[in-house]
mmCIF file of C-alpha atoms in Angstrom:
data_model
loop_
_atom_site.group_PDB
_atom_site.id
_atom_site.type_symbol
_atom_site.label_atom_id
_atom_site.label_comp_id
_atom_site.label_asym_id
_atom_site.label_seq_id
_atom_site.Cartn_x
_atom_site.Cartn_y
_atom_site.Cartn_z
ATOM 1 C CA MET A 204 0.000 0.000 0.000
ATOM 2 C CA ALA A 205 2.830 2.423 0.814
ATOM 3 C CA LYS A 206 4.316 2.082 -2.673
ATOM 4 C CA GLU A 207 0.873 2.425 -4.280
ATOM 5 C CA LYS A 208 0.430 5.749 -2.483
ATOM 6 C CA ASP A 209 3.845 6.918 -3.670
ATOM 7 C CA ARG A 210 3.013 6.073 -7.308
ATOM 8 C CA ALA A 211 -0.392 7.769 -7.115
ATOM 9 C CA ALA A 212 1.232 10.881 -5.604
ATOM 10 C CA LYS A 213 3.862 10.915 -8.375
ATOM 11 C CA ASN A 214 1.096 10.995 -10.984
ATOM 12 C CA PHE A 215 -0.837 13.652 -9.067
ATOM 13 C CA PHE A 216 2.164 15.995 -8.881
ATOM 14 C CA SER A 217 3.052 15.520 -12.537
ATOM 15 C CA ASP A 218 0.646 18.437 -13.120
ATOM 16 C CA PRO A 219 2.850 21.585 -13.090
ATOM 17 C CA LYS A 220 0.026 23.732 -11.695
ATOM 18 C CA ILE A 221 -0.440 21.459 -8.690
ATOM 19 C CA PHE A 222 3.307 21.127 -8.218
ATOM 20 C CA SER A 223 3.809 24.918 -8.325
ATOM 21 C CA GLU A 224 1.155 25.409 -5.639
ATOM 22 C CA PHE A 225 2.790 22.705 -3.557
ATOM 23 C CA VAL A 226 6.203 24.392 -3.821
ATOM 24 C CA ASN A 227 4.800 27.826 -2.984
ATOM 25 C CA LEU A 228 3.157 26.365 0.094
ATOM 26 C CA SER A 229 6.346 24.534 1.114
ATOM 27 C CA LEU A 230 9.000 27.170 0.432
ATOM 28 C CA PHE A 231 7.200 30.540 0.298
ATOM 29 C CA ASN A 232 4.457 30.233 2.932
ATOM 30 C CA GLY A 233 1.783 30.124 0.231
ATOM 31 C CA GLU A 234 2.935 33.232 -1.666
ATOM 32 C CA GLU A 235 2.749 32.731 -5.441
ATOM 33 C CA ARG A 236 6.432 32.914 -6.370
ATOM 34 C CA ILE A 237 6.496 29.986 -8.804
ATOM 35 C CA LYS A 238 3.943 29.434 -11.564
ATOM 36 C CA ALA A 239 3.227 26.376 -13.696
ATOM 37 C CA GLU A 240 4.865 27.972 -16.727
ATOM 38 C CA ASP A 241 8.077 28.438 -14.706
ATOM 39 C CA LEU A 242 8.546 24.672 -14.422
ATOM 40 C CA ARG A 243 10.055 22.038 -16.703
ATOM 41 C CA GLU A 244 9.588 18.450 -15.569
ATOM 42 C CA ILE A 245 12.599 16.149 -15.434
ATOM 43 C CA ASP A 246 11.932 12.421 -15.266
ATOM 44 C CA PRO A 247 14.158 11.003 -12.491
ATOM 45 C CA VAL A 248 14.301 7.685 -14.374
ATOM 46 C CA ASN A 249 13.984 8.193 -18.131
ATOM 47 C CA SER A 250 15.864 11.377 -18.924
ATOM 48 C CA THR A 251 19.204 12.528 -20.263
ATOM 49 C CA VAL A 252 19.930 14.145 -16.921
ATOM 50 C CA PHE A 253 20.817 10.921 -15.132
ATOM 51 C CA THR A 254 22.512 7.782 -16.327
ATOM 52 C CA LYS A 255 21.178 4.330 -15.421
ATOM 53 C CA ASN A 256 23.786 4.132 -12.676
ATOM 54 C CA LYS A 257 22.569 7.380 -11.150
ATOM 55 C CA SER A 258 18.793 7.010 -11.376
ATOM 56 C CA LEU A 259 16.869 9.016 -8.793
ATOM 57 C CA GLU A 260 13.811 6.748 -8.966
ATOM 58 C CA VAL A 261 14.335 5.393 -5.443
ATOM 59 C CA LEU A 262 15.144 8.829 -4.013
ATOM 60 C CA VAL A 263 12.605 11.308 -5.416
ATOM 61 C CA ASP A 264 9.235 10.946 -7.150
ATOM 62 C CA ASN A 265 9.019 14.241 -9.045
ATOM 63 C CA LEU A 266 11.769 16.532 -10.279
ATOM 64 C CA TYR A 267 11.396 19.966 -11.875
ATOM 65 C CA ASP A 268 13.720 22.603 -13.297
ATOM 66 C CA SER A 269 12.456 26.015 -12.174
ATOM 67 C CA THR A 270 13.007 29.438 -13.731
ATOM 68 C CA VAL A 271 11.681 32.451 -11.828
ATOM 69 C CA LYS A 272 11.859 36.104 -12.853
ATOM 70 C CA GLU A 273 13.363 38.240 -10.078
ATOM 71 C CA SER A 274 14.353 41.923 -10.591
ATOM 72 C CA ASP A 275 14.423 41.448 -14.379
ATOM 73 C CA GLU A 276 16.748 38.461 -14.070
ATOM 74 C CA ASN A 277 16.052 34.759 -14.393
ATOM 75 C CA VAL A 278 16.717 32.815 -11.193
ATOM 76 C CA TYR A 279 17.152 29.064 -11.563
ATOM 77 C CA ALA A 280 16.675 26.171 -9.147
ATOM 78 C CA ILE A 281 15.989 22.437 -9.205
ATOM 79 C CA ILE A 282 13.188 21.155 -6.985
ATOM 80 C CA GLY A 283 12.607 17.517 -6.078
ATOM 81 C CA LEU A 284 9.554 16.029 -4.363
ATOM 82 C CA GLU A 285 9.401 12.754 -2.442
ATOM 83 C CA SER A 286 5.918 11.708 -1.293
ATOM 84 C CA GLN A 287 6.103 9.561 1.829
ATOM 85 C CA ALA A 288 3.363 7.132 2.809
ATOM 86 C CA TYR A 289 5.498 5.621 5.579
ATOM 87 C CA SER A 290 7.887 7.016 8.156
ATOM 88 C CA ASP A 291 11.528 6.784 7.051
ATOM 89 C CA LYS A 292 14.285 7.775 9.464
ATOM 90 C CA HIS A 293 16.772 7.495 6.568
ATOM 91 C CA MET A 294 14.984 10.250 4.631
ATOM 92 C CA VAL A 295 17.623 12.844 5.492
ATOM 93 C CA ILE A 296 20.287 10.608 3.915
ATOM 94 C CA ARG A 297 18.142 9.903 0.845
ATOM 95 C CA ALA A 298 17.572 13.626 0.373
ATOM 96 C CA GLY A 299 21.297 14.268 0.705
ATOM 97 C CA ILE A 300 22.164 11.605 -1.880
ATOM 98 C CA ALA A 301 19.552 12.957 -4.307
ATOM 99 C CA SER A 302 20.888 16.497 -3.939
ATOM 100 C CA LEU A 303 24.493 15.425 -4.482
ATOM 101 C CA LEU A 304 23.591 13.420 -7.591
ATOM 102 C CA ILE A 305 21.866 16.464 -9.072
ATOM 103 C CA TYR A 306 24.846 18.675 -8.236
ATOM 104 C CA ASP A 307 27.184 16.054 -9.713
ATOM 105 C CA ASN A 308 25.302 16.150 -13.009
ATOM 106 C CA GLN A 309 25.478 19.941 -13.077
ATOM 107 C CA ILE A 310 29.229 19.940 -12.440
ATOM 108 C CA ALA A 311 29.678 17.497 -15.322
ATOM 109 C CA THR A 312 27.829 19.750 -17.782
ATOM 110 C CA ILE A 313 28.467 23.272 -16.476
ATOM 111 C CA LYS A 314 30.377 25.804 -18.561
ATOM 112 C CA GLU A 315 33.348 27.696 -17.183
ATOM 113 C CA GLY A 316 32.262 30.613 -15.034
ATOM 114 C CA GLU A 317 28.699 29.338 -14.553
ATOM 115 C CA LYS A 318 27.254 28.678 -11.106
ATOM 116 C CA LEU A 319 25.275 25.645 -10.005
ATOM 117 C CA LYS A 320 21.518 25.759 -9.584
ATOM 118 C CA PRO A 321 20.589 25.208 -5.927
ATOM 119 C CA VAL A 322 18.677 22.010 -5.192
ATOM 120 C CA TYR A 323 15.651 21.858 -2.873
ATOM 121 C CA ILE A 324 14.176 18.520 -1.783
ATOM 122 C CA ILE A 325 10.647 18.561 -0.311
ATOM 123 C CA VAL A 326 8.991 15.631 1.451
ATOM 124 C CA PHE A 327 5.192 15.356 1.360
ATOM 125 C CA ASN A 328 3.898 13.690 4.517
ATOM 126 C CA MET A 329 0.931 11.441 3.688
ATOM 127 C CA LEU A 330 0.848 9.705 7.071
ATOM 128 C CA ASP A 331 -2.111 9.950 9.459
ATOM 129 C CA ARG A 332 0.154 11.696 11.977
ATOM 130 C CA LYS A 333 2.779 14.440 12.065
ATOM 131 C CA TRP A 334 6.182 13.869 10.501
ATOM 132 C CA SER A 335 8.688 13.117 13.271
ATOM 133 C CA ASN A 336 11.951 12.299 11.488
ATOM 134 C CA ALA A 337 14.995 14.565 11.436
ATOM 135 C CA THR A 338 14.990 17.025 8.525
ATOM 136 C CA ASP A 339 18.565 18.191 9.069
ATOM 137 C CA LEU A 340 21.532 15.820 9.434
ATOM 138 C CA ARG A 341 23.155 18.173 11.952
ATOM 139 C CA LYS A 342 20.370 17.433 14.436
ATOM 140 C CA LEU A 343 21.522 13.806 14.570
ATOM 141 C CA LEU A 344 25.156 14.585 15.342
ATOM 142 C CA SER A 345 26.761 14.242 18.764
ATOM 143 C CA ASP A 346 26.650 17.506 20.730
ATOM 144 C CA GLU A 347 29.905 16.590 22.471
ATOM 145 C CA ALA A 348 31.728 16.064 19.176
ATOM 146 C CA ILE A 349 30.349 19.299 17.718
ATOM 147 C CA LYS A 350 31.683 21.247 20.725
ATOM 148 C CA VAL A 351 35.160 19.927 19.995
ATOM 149 C CA PHE A 352 35.274 19.764 16.191
ATOM 150 C CA GLY A 353 32.478 22.088 15.095
ATOM 151 C CA TYR A 354 29.962 21.177 12.399
ATOM 152 C CA PRO A 355 31.212 19.222 9.368
ATOM 153 C CA LEU A 356 31.176 21.081 6.070
ATOM 154 C CA VAL A 357 28.978 18.380 4.547
ATOM 155 C CA ASN A 358 25.309 18.511 5.539
ATOM 156 C CA ALA A 359 22.041 17.054 4.262
ATOM 157 C CA GLY A 360 18.450 18.096 4.763
ATOM 158 C CA TYR A 361 15.033 18.606 3.267
ATOM 159 C CA TYR A 362 11.829 20.595 3.640
ATOM 160 C CA VAL A 363 8.557 18.975 4.738
ATOM 161 C CA LEU A 364 5.027 19.826 3.736
ATOM 162 C CA ASP A 365 3.003 18.332 6.567
ATOM 163 C CA PRO A 366 -0.796 18.720 6.255
ATOM 164 C CA HIS A 367 -1.117 18.104 10.011
ATOM 165 C CA GLU A 368 0.874 21.288 10.673
ATOM 166 C CA LEU A 369 -1.049 23.497 8.232
ATOM 167 C CA LYS A 370 -3.859 25.738 9.391
ATOM 168 C CA GLY A 371 -7.190 25.490 7.603
ATOM 169 C CA GLU A 372 -7.144 29.035 6.259
ATOM 170 C CA LYS A 373 -3.806 28.429 4.524
ATOM 171 C CA ILE A 374 -5.012 25.195 2.907
ATOM 172 C CA ASN A 375 -8.266 26.774 1.756
ATOM 173 C CA LYS A 376 -6.443 29.449 -0.280
ATOM 174 C CA ILE A 377 -5.146 26.942 -2.818
ATOM 175 C CA SER A 378 -6.999 25.311 -5.726
ATOM 176 C CA LYS A 379 -9.334 22.349 -5.331
ATOM 177 C CA PRO A 380 -7.277 19.245 -6.157
ATOM 178 C CA LEU A 381 -4.415 19.965 -3.764
ATOM 179 C CA LYS A 382 -6.754 21.417 -1.137
ATOM 180 C CA LEU A 383 -8.887 18.268 -1.141
ATOM 181 C CA VAL A 384 -5.852 16.000 -0.757
ATOM 182 C CA LEU A 385 -4.317 18.060 2.052
ATOM 183 C CA ASN A 386 -7.568 18.194 4.003
ATOM 184 C CA ILE A 387 -8.172 14.453 3.617
ATOM 185 C CA ILE A 388 -4.701 13.693 4.993
ATOM 186 C CA LYS A 389 -5.136 16.246 7.775
ATOM 187 C CA ASN A 390 -8.456 14.688 8.877
ATOM 188 C CA GLN A 391 -7.822 11.006 8.165
ATOM 189 C CA GLY A 392 -7.170 10.244 11.835
ATOM 190 C CA ASP A 393 -10.672 11.419 12.808
ATOM 191 C CA LYS A 394 -13.443 9.589 10.949
ATOM 192 C CA LYS A 395 -16.166 11.976 12.145
ATOM 193 C CA GLU A 396 -14.280 15.077 10.970
ATOM 194 C CA LEU A 397 -13.351 13.370 7.721
ATOM 195 C CA LEU A 398 -16.918 12.388 6.829
ATOM 196 C CA SER A 399 -18.158 15.846 7.752
ATOM 197 C CA TYR A 400 -15.587 17.413 5.438
ATOM 198 C CA ILE A 401 -16.425 15.095 2.517
ATOM 199 C CA ASN A 402 -20.147 15.849 2.898
ATOM 200 C CA SER A 403 -19.500 19.597 2.980
ATOM 201 C CA GLU A 404 -17.363 19.747 -0.169
ATOM 202 C CA GLU A 405 -19.233 19.602 -3.483
ATOM 203 C CA ALA A 406 -16.013 18.933 -5.428
ATOM 204 C CA PHE A 407 -15.883 15.360 -4.078
ATOM 205 C CA LYS A 408 -18.824 14.468 -6.340
ATOM 206 C CA ASN A 409 -16.788 14.994 -9.514
ATOM 207 C CA LEU A 410 -13.088 14.272 -8.989
ATOM 208 C CA ASP A 411 -10.561 14.045 -11.800
ATOM 209 C CA TYR A 412 -8.747 10.761 -12.366
ATOM 210 C CA LYS A 413 -5.393 11.603 -10.729
ATOM 211 C CA THR A 414 -6.965 13.121 -7.615
ATOM 212 C CA ALA A 415 -9.368 10.197 -7.252
ATOM 213 C CA LYS A 416 -6.601 7.608 -7.547
ATOM 214 C CA LEU A 417 -4.473 9.337 -4.921
ATOM 215 C CA LEU A 418 -7.427 9.620 -2.525
ATOM 216 C CA GLU A 419 -8.270 5.950 -3.098
ATOM 217 C CA THR A 420 -4.818 4.890 -1.904
ATOM 218 C CA ILE A 421 -4.871 7.277 1.057
ATOM 219 C CA MET A 422 -8.323 6.218 2.240
ATOM 220 C CA LYS A 423 -8.237 2.573 1.098
ATOM 221 C CA VAL A 424 -11.612 2.766 -0.682
ATOM 222 C CA ASP A 425 -12.828 2.415 -4.272
ATOM 223 C CA ILE A 426 -14.245 5.642 -5.667
ATOM 224 C CA PRO A 427 -16.912 4.885 -8.304
ATOM 225 C CA ASN A 428 -16.807 6.607 -11.676
ATOM 226 C CA ASP A 429 -20.233 7.730 -12.904
ATOM 227 C CA GLY A 430 -19.058 10.247 -15.460
ATOM 228 C CA GLY A 431 -16.730 11.680 -12.797
ATOM 229 C CA TYR A 432 -15.209 10.049 -9.748
ATOM 230 C CA ASN A 433 -17.707 10.453 -6.903
ATOM 231 C CA MET A 434 -16.200 10.278 -3.417
ATOM 232 C CA CYS A 435 -19.578 10.773 -1.783
ATOM 233 C CA LYS A 436 -20.707 7.365 -3.067
ATOM 234 C CA ALA A 437 -17.754 5.814 -1.266
ATOM 235 C CA ILE A 438 -18.839 7.270 2.080
ATOM 236 C CA GLU A 439 -20.836 4.185 3.017
ATOM 237 C CA ASP A 440 -17.680 2.098 2.599
ATOM 238 C CA ILE A 441 -15.857 4.497 4.907
ATOM 239 C CA LYS A 442 -18.646 4.363 7.489
ATOM 240 C CA ASN A 443 -19.091 0.608 7.485
ATOM 241 C CA ASP A 444 -15.700 -0.826 6.577
ATOM 242 C CA GLY A 445 -13.214 -1.173 9.397
ATOM 243 C CA ARG A 446 -10.360 -0.939 6.916
ATOM 244 C CA PHE A 447 -10.469 2.824 7.075
ATOM 245 C CA GLU A 448 -9.705 2.792 10.758
ATOM 246 C CA GLY A 449 -6.207 1.992 9.574
ATOM 247 C CA LYS A 450 -5.420 0.033 12.728
ATOM 248 C CA SER A 451 -3.278 -2.592 11.022
ATOM 249 C CA GLU A 452 -1.503 -0.022 8.856
ATOM 250 C CA THR A 453 -0.786 2.201 11.837
ATOM 251 C CA LEU A 454 0.638 -0.722 13.802
ATOM 252 C CA TYR A 455 2.860 -1.691 10.858
ATOM 253 C CA GLU A 456 4.208 1.873 10.757
ATOM 254 C CA LEU A 457 4.764 2.090 14.516
ATOM 255 C CA THR A 458 6.532 -1.275 14.570
ATOM 256 C CA HIS A 459 8.667 -0.312 11.561
ATOM 257 C CA ASP A 460 9.674 2.904 13.366
ATOM 258 C CA GLY A 461 10.567 1.002 16.552
ATOM 259 C CA VAL A 462 7.867 2.748 18.582
ATOM 260 C CA ILE A 463 6.273 -0.551 19.635
ATOM 261 C CA THR A 464 7.359 -4.184 19.431
ATOM 262 C CA LYS A 465 5.922 -6.702 16.993
ATOM 263 C CA GLU A 466 4.680 -8.709 19.975
ATOM 264 C CA ILE A 467 2.580 -5.793 21.238
ATOM 265 C CA ALA A 468 1.261 -5.064 17.740
ATOM 266 C CA ALA A 469 0.305 -8.694 17.150
ATOM 267 C CA LYS A 470 -1.524 -8.823 20.477
ATOM 268 C CA LYS A 471 -3.545 -5.715 19.599
ATOM 269 C CA LEU A 472 -4.659 -7.388 16.364
ATOM 270 C CA ASN A 473 -5.269 -10.716 18.111
ATOM 271 C CA ILE A 474 -2.980 -12.607 15.718
ATOM 272 C CA THR A 475 0.314 -14.486 16.072
ATOM 273 C CA VAL A 476 3.643 -12.686 15.802
ATOM 274 C CA GLU A 477 4.464 -14.783 12.738
ATOM 275 C CA LYS A 478 1.211 -13.709 11.047
ATOM 276 C CA PHE A 479 1.887 -10.061 11.920
ATOM 277 C CA GLU A 480 5.427 -10.236 10.477
ATOM 278 C CA LYS A 481 4.122 -11.801 7.249
ATOM 279 C CA ASP A 482 1.357 -9.186 6.867
ATOM 280 C CA MET A 483 3.710 -6.296 7.650
ATOM 281 C CA LYS A 484 6.217 -7.517 5.063
ATOM 282 C CA ALA A 485 3.453 -7.733 2.457
ATOM 283 C CA TYR A 486 2.276 -4.196 3.344
ATOM 284 C CA PHE A 487 5.696 -2.601 2.788
ATOM 285 C CA ASN A 488 6.306 -4.610 -0.412
ATOM 286 C CA LYS A 489 3.114 -3.452 -2.140
#
């Protein structure tokens, strides 16, 4: 399921308009600094930018070259997005590797006297809880060693767009597709709030394909297509199907993160430890 969410998010953010809104929300506090026409998509897998030995497929989902007009000059940057459906304490390392690979490619092709484009990696938290992993490698370093040696010159980090940290008024300023997704993630831990939101939003009755497919993976329901994907018709599934409670999925995530033991998780689900291990392995391999 985690990988299905990642693939659905990759397709969703392949729309430059949605991606530009996402970046403005992540880097510029919602101010419209980047527009869809400022972006050129780079495929992390099938492009001339990266060789087969340096594919970014396992590191970032979406990659864009950005050109922004600032004081009559063009300002360039490269922005990568990694959508995360599970907690990954190695994310800071993955972001660092992705950034260095992009810089490496630029160094290989840059002309004399030119400067490198800065690289910004953003993680989209699709979990039903706040993102808790380190976003800056320096935060993981020994305080005692830093007092003696100082900070290393090499660092790694990333930005996070976490729907659970966003206030409603900020989310509601953006366009429908991204707003719907952010609010669903923000409310997915509270079934009552979630159902109330779906019932109050007319746009759920006629979703586009990419938005519907992403919401299906987030909510673990099938959204029927009756000339437009209608989330409201899936409400009965959400009300009556215990799958949406996400209990098993949450326990897989907590066990994977080391928050609880597999023995405790198995007991909560009333299954054997062996069964829990098998199911958890299948969940992360989807």
